[in-house]
Amino acid sequence: MPFDLRPQTLPDAESPASRDRRAVAYWLLGVAGLVWAMVAIGGATRLTGSGLSIMEWAPLSGTLPPLSEAEWQRLYDLYRTIPQYALVNAGFGIEGFKEIFWLEWIHRFWGRLIGLVYAAGLAWFWLRGRIPAGSKPRLLGLLALGGLQGAVGWYMVASGFEADRTAVSPYRLVIHLGLALVIFSALVWTALGLLRPEGSAGAEARPVRRMMKVAVWALVAAMLAGGFVAGTRAGFSYNTFPLMDGQLLPDGYLLLDPWWRNMTANILAVQFNHRLLATIAAVMAIGAVWAAQRRLAPGHARRAVFALGATVALQYALGVATLVHVVPVSLGTLHQATAVLVLAAALVALHALRPAPARAAARPAPGA
């Protein structure tokens, strides 16, 4: 996996080095939990149309909300200059503006909180010499990715201020979502590597591992396709399941020219692709559960694969419910948050299925 750390000499379970590894791992998992919440807040921000309510990128001064009526009025006047106000929210008044402002402010504040928790934790472990050997470049890279995500977030928001736009660019939205998933995955995988430095799965796990890899890539593809569903508001059309307006695939899948634009701009194609990829991922997850039941002995790896199957089933049901109820904010937000839960379960399962090192496999059994 691209996020693997090179294993060092394994420390004794009670050694200071082992305690440091666990402490850093738990800190990283805590930051990953904050990122998980951030994705959920971002989903709610998008579904309520709140993301364009703050038209300034002020990393420091923007930490505090407006503290006077004059400041509220200034920000409201700025908002009234963009197409979203004129075409969607015209005349909703400063009180209506405050409602959408607070959710976007919370979203940005949460991003600053993640940065603070990560930077402070990194400094604390670093200054005390508790960073595990070989981990410093990875941890610095994660810090840089967090800073990049803030810039990408503003790059996405700025697209919503362009003429005739009432929402952000779907392409920039998917880039922002994709980078959030990369950061979350790197945090979780790095933490798992510190907690379990070496794999332990034997040859019997190979078929399960192969199936898991296909399932993980299908899950990631489905999540990114879901970003285009969100960006084009494709979930508000074809609100039946499993058929779309009485057909498996209605006419118009390749309506746009050139053909590749249909993958990201044709509402019918965008929603169908998300359905198809989610179904492929679900089938592969079921296959992995079946293979784990047959081939893996009871233990951590088997439980991890079963947990993935359960989270995928939950997410699929939530996706169907969100669609047929025409994307209410509560279900849409829960669906986006559960996608990150599925990703976490997939990472844990894939990590648990790592093969044992060759030297461990060749080591003679005790008493042999």
Short mmCIF file of C-alpha atoms in Angstrom, two decimals:
data_model
loop_
_atom_site.label_atom_id
_atom_site.label_comp_id
_atom_site.label_asym_id
_atom_site.label_seq_id
_atom_site.Cartn_x
_atom_site.Cartn_y
_atom_site.Cartn_z
CA MET A 1 0.00 0.00 0.00
CA PRO A 2 1.26 3.54 -0.74
CA PHE A 3 0.82 4.58 2.89
CA ASP A 4 2.96 1.78 4.35
CA LEU A 5 5.81 2.67 6.67
CA ARG A 6 8.95 0.59 6.39
CA PRO A 7 8.88 -1.74 9.39
CA GLN A 8 11.62 -1.19 11.90
CA THR A 9 12.82 -3.71 14.46
CA LEU A 10 9.77 -4.62 16.46
CA PRO A 11 9.93 -3.22 20.02
CA ASP A 12 8.99 -5.21 23.05
CA ALA A 13 5.31 -4.75 23.95
CA GLU A 14 6.15 -2.92 27.19
CA SER A 15 9.12 -0.89 25.96
CA PRO A 16 9.08 2.93 25.76
CA ALA A 17 9.32 2.66 21.95
CA SER A 18 6.17 0.55 21.87
CA ARG A 19 4.33 3.00 24.12
CA ASP A 20 5.38 5.87 21.86
CA ARG A 21 4.06 4.04 18.80
CA ARG A 22 0.71 3.47 20.47
CA ALA A 23 0.48 7.07 21.66
CA VAL A 24 1.20 8.49 18.21
CA ALA A 25 -1.23 6.01 16.64
CA TYR A 26 -4.06 7.02 18.98
CA TRP A 27 -3.37 10.70 18.29
CA LEU A 28 -3.54 10.04 14.54
CA LEU A 29 -6.80 8.13 14.94
CA GLY A 30 -8.19 11.06 16.93
CA VAL A 31 -7.30 13.44 14.10
CA ALA A 32 -8.87 10.99 11.63
CA GLY A 33 -12.06 11.18 13.72
CA LEU A 34 -12.02 14.96 13.34
CA VAL A 35 -11.59 14.58 9.58
CA TRP A 36 -14.55 12.19 9.56
CA ALA A 37 -16.70 14.81 11.28
CA MET A 38 -15.40 17.42 8.83
CA VAL A 39 -16.63 15.37 5.86
CA ALA A 40 -20.07 15.10 7.48
CA ILE A 41 -20.21 18.84 8.16
CA GLY A 42 -19.13 19.47 4.57
CA GLY A 43 -22.00 17.31 3.34
CA ALA A 44 -24.51 19.29 5.38
CA THR A 45 -22.96 22.54 4.16
CA ARG A 46 -23.37 21.47 0.56
CA LEU A 47 -26.92 20.17 0.96
CA THR A 48 -28.11 23.39 2.59
CA GLY A 49 -26.37 25.62 0.04
CA SER A 50 -24.35 27.27 2.80
CA GLY A 51 -20.90 26.94 1.28
CA LEU A 52 -20.91 30.27 -0.59
CA SER A 53 -22.06 32.41 2.32
CA ILE A 54 -18.51 33.45 3.31
CA MET A 55 -16.81 35.20 0.41
CA GLU A 56 -13.45 35.85 2.04
CA TRP A 57 -10.56 33.52 2.72
CA ALA A 58 -9.13 34.80 5.98
CA PRO A 59 -7.23 31.92 7.66
CA LEU A 60 -6.49 33.96 10.81
CA SER A 61 -9.03 36.77 11.12
CA GLY A 62 -11.81 34.47 9.95
CA THR A 63 -11.41 32.35 13.06
CA LEU A 64 -13.85 34.62 14.90
CA PRO A 65 -17.44 35.07 13.68
CA PRO A 66 -18.91 38.57 13.14
CA LEU A 67 -19.00 40.42 16.46
CA SER A 68 -21.08 43.44 15.47
CA GLU A 69 -24.14 44.24 13.39
CA ALA A 70 -21.95 46.34 11.12
CA GLU A 71 -19.78 43.32 10.34
CA TRP A 72 -22.85 41.15 9.72
CA GLN A 73 -24.16 43.76 7.32
CA ARG A 74 -20.82 43.98 5.49
CA LEU A 75 -20.70 40.23 4.94
CA TYR A 76 -24.35 40.16 3.89
CA ASP A 77 -23.73 42.91 1.36
CA LEU A 78 -20.83 40.89 -0.06
CA TYR A 79 -23.04 37.82 -0.37
CA ARG A 80 -25.69 39.80 -2.24
CA THR A 81 -23.20 40.40 -5.07
CA ILE A 82 -22.99 36.75 -6.16
CA PRO A 83 -25.37 34.82 -8.45
CA GLN A 84 -26.53 32.43 -5.71
CA TYR A 85 -28.20 35.29 -3.87
CA ALA A 86 -29.82 36.74 -6.98
CA LEU A 87 -31.02 33.42 -8.39
CA VAL A 88 -31.75 31.37 -5.27
CA ASN A 89 -31.95 33.43 -2.08
CA ALA A 90 -32.98 36.90 -3.17
CA GLY A 91 -34.79 38.77 -0.43
CA PHE A 92 -34.28 36.21 2.35
CA GLY A 93 -32.88 38.96 4.57
CA ILE A 94 -29.97 39.11 6.95
CA GLU A 95 -31.56 36.56 9.28
CA GLY A 96 -31.71 34.03 6.47
CA PHE A 97 -28.11 34.86 5.64
CA LYS A 98 -27.07 34.18 9.23
CA GLU A 99 -28.60 30.69 9.06
CA ILE A 100 -26.45 29.61 6.12
CA PHE A 101 -23.42 31.58 7.37
CA TRP A 102 -23.14 29.68 10.65
CA LEU A 103 -22.89 26.25 9.01
CA GLU A 104 -20.14 27.39 6.66
CA TRP A 105 -18.35 29.11 9.55
CA ILE A 106 -18.49 25.88 11.57
CA HIS A 107 -17.12 23.99 8.57
CA ARG A 108 -14.14 26.34 8.28
CA PHE A 109 -13.62 26.50 12.04
CA TRP A 110 -13.52 22.71 12.17
CA GLY A 111 -10.84 22.71 9.49
CA ARG A 112 -8.78 25.12 11.59
CA LEU A 113 -9.33 22.89 14.64
CA ILE A 114 -8.01 19.86 12.75
CA GLY A 115 -4.92 21.82 11.75
CA LEU A 116 -4.36 22.98 15.32
CA VAL A 117 -4.79 19.52 16.84
CA TYR A 118 -2.48 17.97 14.28
CA ALA A 119 0.24 20.64 14.42
CA ALA A 120 0.18 20.84 18.22
CA GLY A 121 0.30 17.06 18.58
CA LEU A 122 3.13 16.76 16.09
CA ALA A 123 5.15 19.44 17.88
CA TRP A 124 4.52 17.81 21.28
CA PHE A 125 5.68 14.35 20.18
CA TRP A 126 8.59 15.75 18.17
CA LEU A 127 10.01 17.94 20.95
CA ARG A 128 9.85 15.05 23.39
CA GLY A 129 11.59 12.68 21.01
CA ARG A 130 8.59 10.35 20.85
CA ILE A 131 8.17 10.16 17.07
CA PRO A 132 8.76 6.53 16.03
CA ALA A 133 11.77 5.90 13.82
CA GLY A 134 11.05 6.47 10.14
CA SER A 135 7.76 8.29 10.75
CA LYS A 136 8.85 11.94 10.63
CA PRO A 137 8.71 12.39 6.83
CA ARG A 138 5.25 10.83 6.73
CA LEU A 139 3.93 13.03 9.53
CA LEU A 140 5.35 16.18 7.93
CA GLY A 141 3.78 15.16 4.64
CA LEU A 142 0.39 14.84 6.31
CA LEU A 143 0.82 18.35 7.73
CA ALA A 144 1.50 19.66 4.23
CA LEU A 145 -1.55 17.82 2.86
CA GLY A 146 -3.71 19.48 5.51
CA GLY A 147 -2.50 22.91 4.45
CA LEU A 148 -3.10 22.04 0.80
CA GLN A 149 -6.65 20.96 1.64
CA GLY A 150 -7.42 24.41 3.05
CA ALA A 151 -6.24 26.02 -0.19
CA VAL A 152 -8.17 23.51 -2.30
CA GLY A 153 -11.28 24.26 -0.23
CA TRP A 154 -11.05 27.95 -1.07
CA TYR A 155 -10.30 27.10 -4.73
CA MET A 156 -13.56 25.12 -4.74
CA VAL A 157 -15.61 27.83 -3.02
CA ALA A 158 -14.29 30.54 -5.35
CA SER A 159 -15.75 28.70 -8.35
CA GLY A 160 -19.24 29.39 -6.96
CA PHE A 161 -18.76 33.15 -7.33
CA GLU A 162 -18.48 32.99 -11.12
CA ALA A 163 -21.21 34.41 -13.35
CA ASP A 164 -24.40 32.32 -13.63
CA ARG A 165 -23.23 29.86 -10.98
CA THR A 166 -25.29 29.08 -7.90
CA ALA A 167 -23.03 26.28 -6.61
CA VAL A 168 -19.39 25.26 -6.75
CA SER A 169 -17.79 23.44 -9.68
CA PRO A 170 -18.45 19.66 -9.47
CA TYR A 171 -14.86 19.01 -10.55
CA ARG A 172 -13.42 21.14 -7.77
CA LEU A 173 -15.85 19.56 -5.31
CA VAL A 174 -14.57 16.08 -6.23
CA ILE A 175 -10.96 17.23 -5.90
CA HIS A 176 -11.75 18.61 -2.42
CA LEU A 177 -13.57 15.42 -1.40
CA GLY A 178 -10.90 13.19 -2.89
CA LEU A 179 -8.12 14.96 -1.01
CA ALA A 180 -10.11 14.64 2.24
CA LEU A 181 -10.36 10.89 1.64
CA VAL A 182 -6.63 10.69 0.92
CA ILE A 183 -5.83 12.51 4.17
CA PHE A 184 -8.22 10.33 6.16
CA SER A 185 -6.79 7.16 4.60
CA ALA A 186 -3.20 8.22 5.27
CA LEU A 187 -4.00 9.01 8.91
CA VAL A 188 -5.75 5.69 9.50
CA TRP A 189 -3.23 3.56 7.60
CA THR A 190 -0.27 5.19 9.34
CA ALA A 191 -1.90 4.64 12.74
CA LEU A 192 -2.63 0.99 11.91
CA GLY A 193 0.97 0.51 10.82
CA LEU A 194 2.18 1.80 14.18
CA LEU A 195 -0.21 -0.44 16.10
CA ARG A 196 0.46 -3.53 13.98
CA PRO A 197 3.85 -3.02 12.30
CA GLU A 198 3.90 -6.35 10.45
CA GLY A 199 1.31 -8.45 8.68
CA SER A 200 0.32 -11.84 9.94
CA ALA A 201 -1.95 -13.36 7.26
CA GLY A 202 -0.90 -16.66 5.74
CA ALA A 203 -1.27 -18.07 2.24
CA GLU A 204 -4.91 -18.96 2.91
CA ALA A 205 -5.76 -15.23 2.98
CA ARG A 206 -4.54 -14.49 -0.56
CA PRO A 207 -7.91 -14.95 -2.33
CA VAL A 208 -9.62 -12.82 0.33
CA ARG A 209 -6.94 -10.13 -0.01
CA ARG A 210 -7.31 -10.03 -3.81
CA MET A 211 -11.06 -9.67 -3.53
CA MET A 212 -10.65 -7.00 -0.87
CA LYS A 213 -8.39 -4.94 -3.11
CA VAL A 214 -10.97 -4.95 -5.89
CA ALA A 215 -13.68 -4.03 -3.37
CA VAL A 216 -11.63 -1.13 -1.99
CA TRP A 217 -10.96 0.36 -5.42
CA ALA A 218 -14.64 -0.02 -6.32
CA LEU A 219 -15.59 1.69 -3.06
CA VAL A 220 -13.24 4.61 -3.75
CA ALA A 221 -14.58 4.94 -7.31
CA ALA A 222 -18.16 4.92 -5.98
CA MET A 223 -17.30 7.64 -3.45
CA LEU A 224 -15.76 9.89 -6.10
CA ALA A 225 -18.74 9.23 -8.38
CA GLY A 226 -20.90 10.26 -5.43
CA GLY A 227 -19.03 13.57 -5.44
CA PHE A 228 -20.24 14.20 -8.99
CA VAL A 229 -23.77 13.18 -7.93
CA ALA A 230 -23.56 15.85 -5.22
CA GLY A 231 -21.96 18.44 -7.48
CA THR A 232 -24.56 18.07 -10.25
CA ARG A 233 -27.47 17.50 -7.84
CA ALA A 234 -28.16 14.28 -9.74
CA GLY A 235 -29.72 12.73 -6.64
CA PHE A 236 -32.80 14.93 -7.07
CA SER A 237 -33.72 13.13 -10.29
CA TYR A 238 -34.68 9.52 -11.06
CA ASN A 239 -35.82 8.93 -7.48
CA THR A 240 -36.80 5.29 -7.87
CA PHE A 241 -34.85 2.12 -7.21
CA PRO A 242 -33.70 -0.25 -8.63
CA LEU A 243 -35.06 1.08 -11.94
CA MET A 244 -34.67 4.63 -13.23
CA ASP A 245 -38.04 5.85 -14.54
CA GLY A 246 -39.07 2.25 -15.12
CA GLN A 247 -35.90 1.26 -16.98
CA LEU A 248 -32.57 -0.16 -15.95
CA LEU A 249 -30.89 2.54 -18.05
CA PRO A 250 -33.13 5.22 -19.62
CA ASP A 251 -32.31 6.72 -23.00
CA GLY A 252 -29.85 9.59 -22.93
CA TYR A 253 -26.80 8.03 -21.25
CA LEU A 254 -24.55 9.42 -24.00
CA LEU A 255 -26.56 12.58 -24.64
CA LEU A 256 -23.60 14.99 -24.43
CA ASP A 257 -20.77 15.42 -26.89
CA PRO A 258 -17.93 14.55 -26.59
CA TRP A 259 -18.96 11.31 -24.92
CA TRP A 260 -16.68 11.66 -21.90
CA ARG A 261 -18.59 14.74 -20.66
CA ASN A 262 -21.48 12.43 -19.82
CA MET A 263 -19.40 10.87 -17.04
CA THR A 264 -19.33 14.14 -15.08
CA ALA A 265 -22.06 16.41 -16.48
CA ASN A 266 -24.98 14.25 -17.65
CA ILE A 267 -27.29 13.80 -14.65
CA LEU A 268 -28.60 10.46 -15.89
CA ALA A 269 -25.13 9.03 -16.53
CA VAL A 270 -23.68 10.45 -13.31
CA GLN A 271 -26.37 8.84 -11.17
CA PHE A 272 -26.29 5.54 -13.06
CA ASN A 273 -22.51 5.33 -12.69
CA HIS A 274 -22.77 5.88 -8.94
CA ARG A 275 -25.42 3.16 -8.67
CA LEU A 276 -23.35 0.76 -10.76
CA LEU A 277 -20.09 1.33 -8.89
CA ALA A 278 -21.83 1.08 -5.51
CA THR A 279 -23.40 -2.22 -6.57
CA ILE A 280 -20.07 -3.60 -7.79
CA ALA A 281 -18.47 -2.60 -4.50
CA ALA A 282 -21.28 -4.25 -2.53
CA VAL A 283 -21.00 -7.48 -4.53
CA MET A 284 -17.23 -7.58 -4.04
CA ALA A 285 -17.63 -6.92 -0.30
CA ILE A 286 -20.13 -9.78 -0.06
CA GLY A 287 -17.66 -11.97 -1.95
CA ALA A 288 -14.90 -11.02 0.48
CA VAL A 289 -17.14 -11.91 3.44
CA TRP A 290 -17.95 -15.28 1.85
CA ALA A 291 -14.27 -15.96 1.17
CA ALA A 292 -13.32 -14.92 4.71
CA GLN A 293 -15.96 -17.24 6.15
CA ARG A 294 -14.52 -20.16 4.19
CA ARG A 295 -10.79 -19.49 4.38
CA LEU A 296 -9.94 -17.44 7.48
CA ALA A 297 -9.76 -18.75 11.00
CA PRO A 298 -11.63 -16.76 13.67
CA GLY A 299 -9.60 -13.71 14.61
CA HIS A 300 -8.86 -10.08 13.80
CA ALA A 301 -8.70 -10.40 10.00
CA ARG A 302 -11.96 -12.31 9.75
CA ARG A 303 -13.80 -9.88 12.03
CA ALA A 304 -12.45 -6.94 10.02
CA VAL A 305 -13.79 -8.35 6.74
CA PHE A 306 -17.18 -9.06 8.35
CA ALA A 307 -17.27 -5.48 9.69
CA LEU A 308 -16.63 -4.16 6.20
CA GLY A 309 -19.52 -6.23 4.86
CA ALA A 310 -21.82 -4.80 7.53
CA THR A 311 -20.83 -1.18 6.85
CA VAL A 312 -21.22 -1.62 3.09
CA ALA A 313 -24.71 -3.07 3.59
CA LEU A 314 -25.61 -0.12 5.82
CA GLN A 315 -24.25 2.39 3.31
CA TYR A 316 -26.08 0.78 0.40
CA ALA A 317 -29.38 0.91 2.31
CA LEU A 318 -28.75 4.54 3.23
CA GLY A 319 -28.00 5.37 -0.39
CA VAL A 320 -31.30 3.88 -1.55
CA ALA A 321 -33.22 5.65 1.24
CA THR A 322 -31.55 8.96 0.44
CA LEU A 323 -32.45 8.61 -3.23
CA VAL A 324 -36.11 7.59 -2.88
CA HIS A 325 -36.73 10.31 -0.27
CA VAL A 326 -35.21 12.92 -2.65
CA VAL A 327 -32.09 13.70 -0.63
CA PRO A 328 -33.26 15.18 2.68
CA VAL A 329 -30.42 16.96 4.48
CA SER A 330 -30.39 14.46 7.37
CA LEU A 331 -30.14 11.35 5.18
CA GLY A 332 -27.76 12.97 2.70
CA THR A 333 -25.40 13.99 5.48
CA LEU A 334 -25.59 10.55 7.11
CA HIS A 335 -24.91 8.90 3.75
CA GLN A 336 -21.77 10.98 3.26
CA ALA A 337 -20.57 10.35 6.81
CA THR A 338 -21.15 6.60 6.49
CA ALA A 339 -19.06 6.56 3.30
CA VAL A 340 -16.07 7.49 5.45
CA LEU A 341 -17.01 4.73 7.91
CA VAL A 342 -16.96 2.27 5.00
CA LEU A 343 -13.55 3.57 3.95
CA ALA A 344 -12.24 3.13 7.50
CA ALA A 345 -13.58 -0.44 7.67
CA ALA A 346 -12.00 -1.22 4.28
CA LEU A 347 -8.62 0.08 5.44
CA VAL A 348 -8.76 -1.93 8.66
CA ALA A 349 -9.70 -5.09 6.75
CA LEU A 350 -7.02 -4.63 4.10
CA HIS A 351 -4.41 -3.91 6.77
CA ALA A 352 -5.41 -7.03 8.70
CA LEU A 353 -4.93 -9.14 5.56
CA ARG A 354 -1.31 -8.10 4.97
CA PRO A 355 0.88 -11.17 4.45
CA ALA A 356 3.31 -12.22 7.13
CA PRO A 357 6.95 -11.29 6.41
CA ALA A 358 8.97 -13.97 4.63
CA ARG A 359 11.26 -14.34 7.63
CA ALA A 360 8.24 -15.03 9.87
CA ALA A 361 6.91 -17.58 7.42
CA ALA A 362 10.30 -19.32 7.28
CA ARG A 363 10.83 -19.28 11.06
CA PRO A 364 10.57 -22.85 12.48
CA ALA A 365 7.71 -23.54 14.82
CA PRO A 366 8.53 -23.77 18.55
CA GLY A 367 9.68 -27.25 19.46
CA ALA A 368 10.32 -28.26 15.83
#
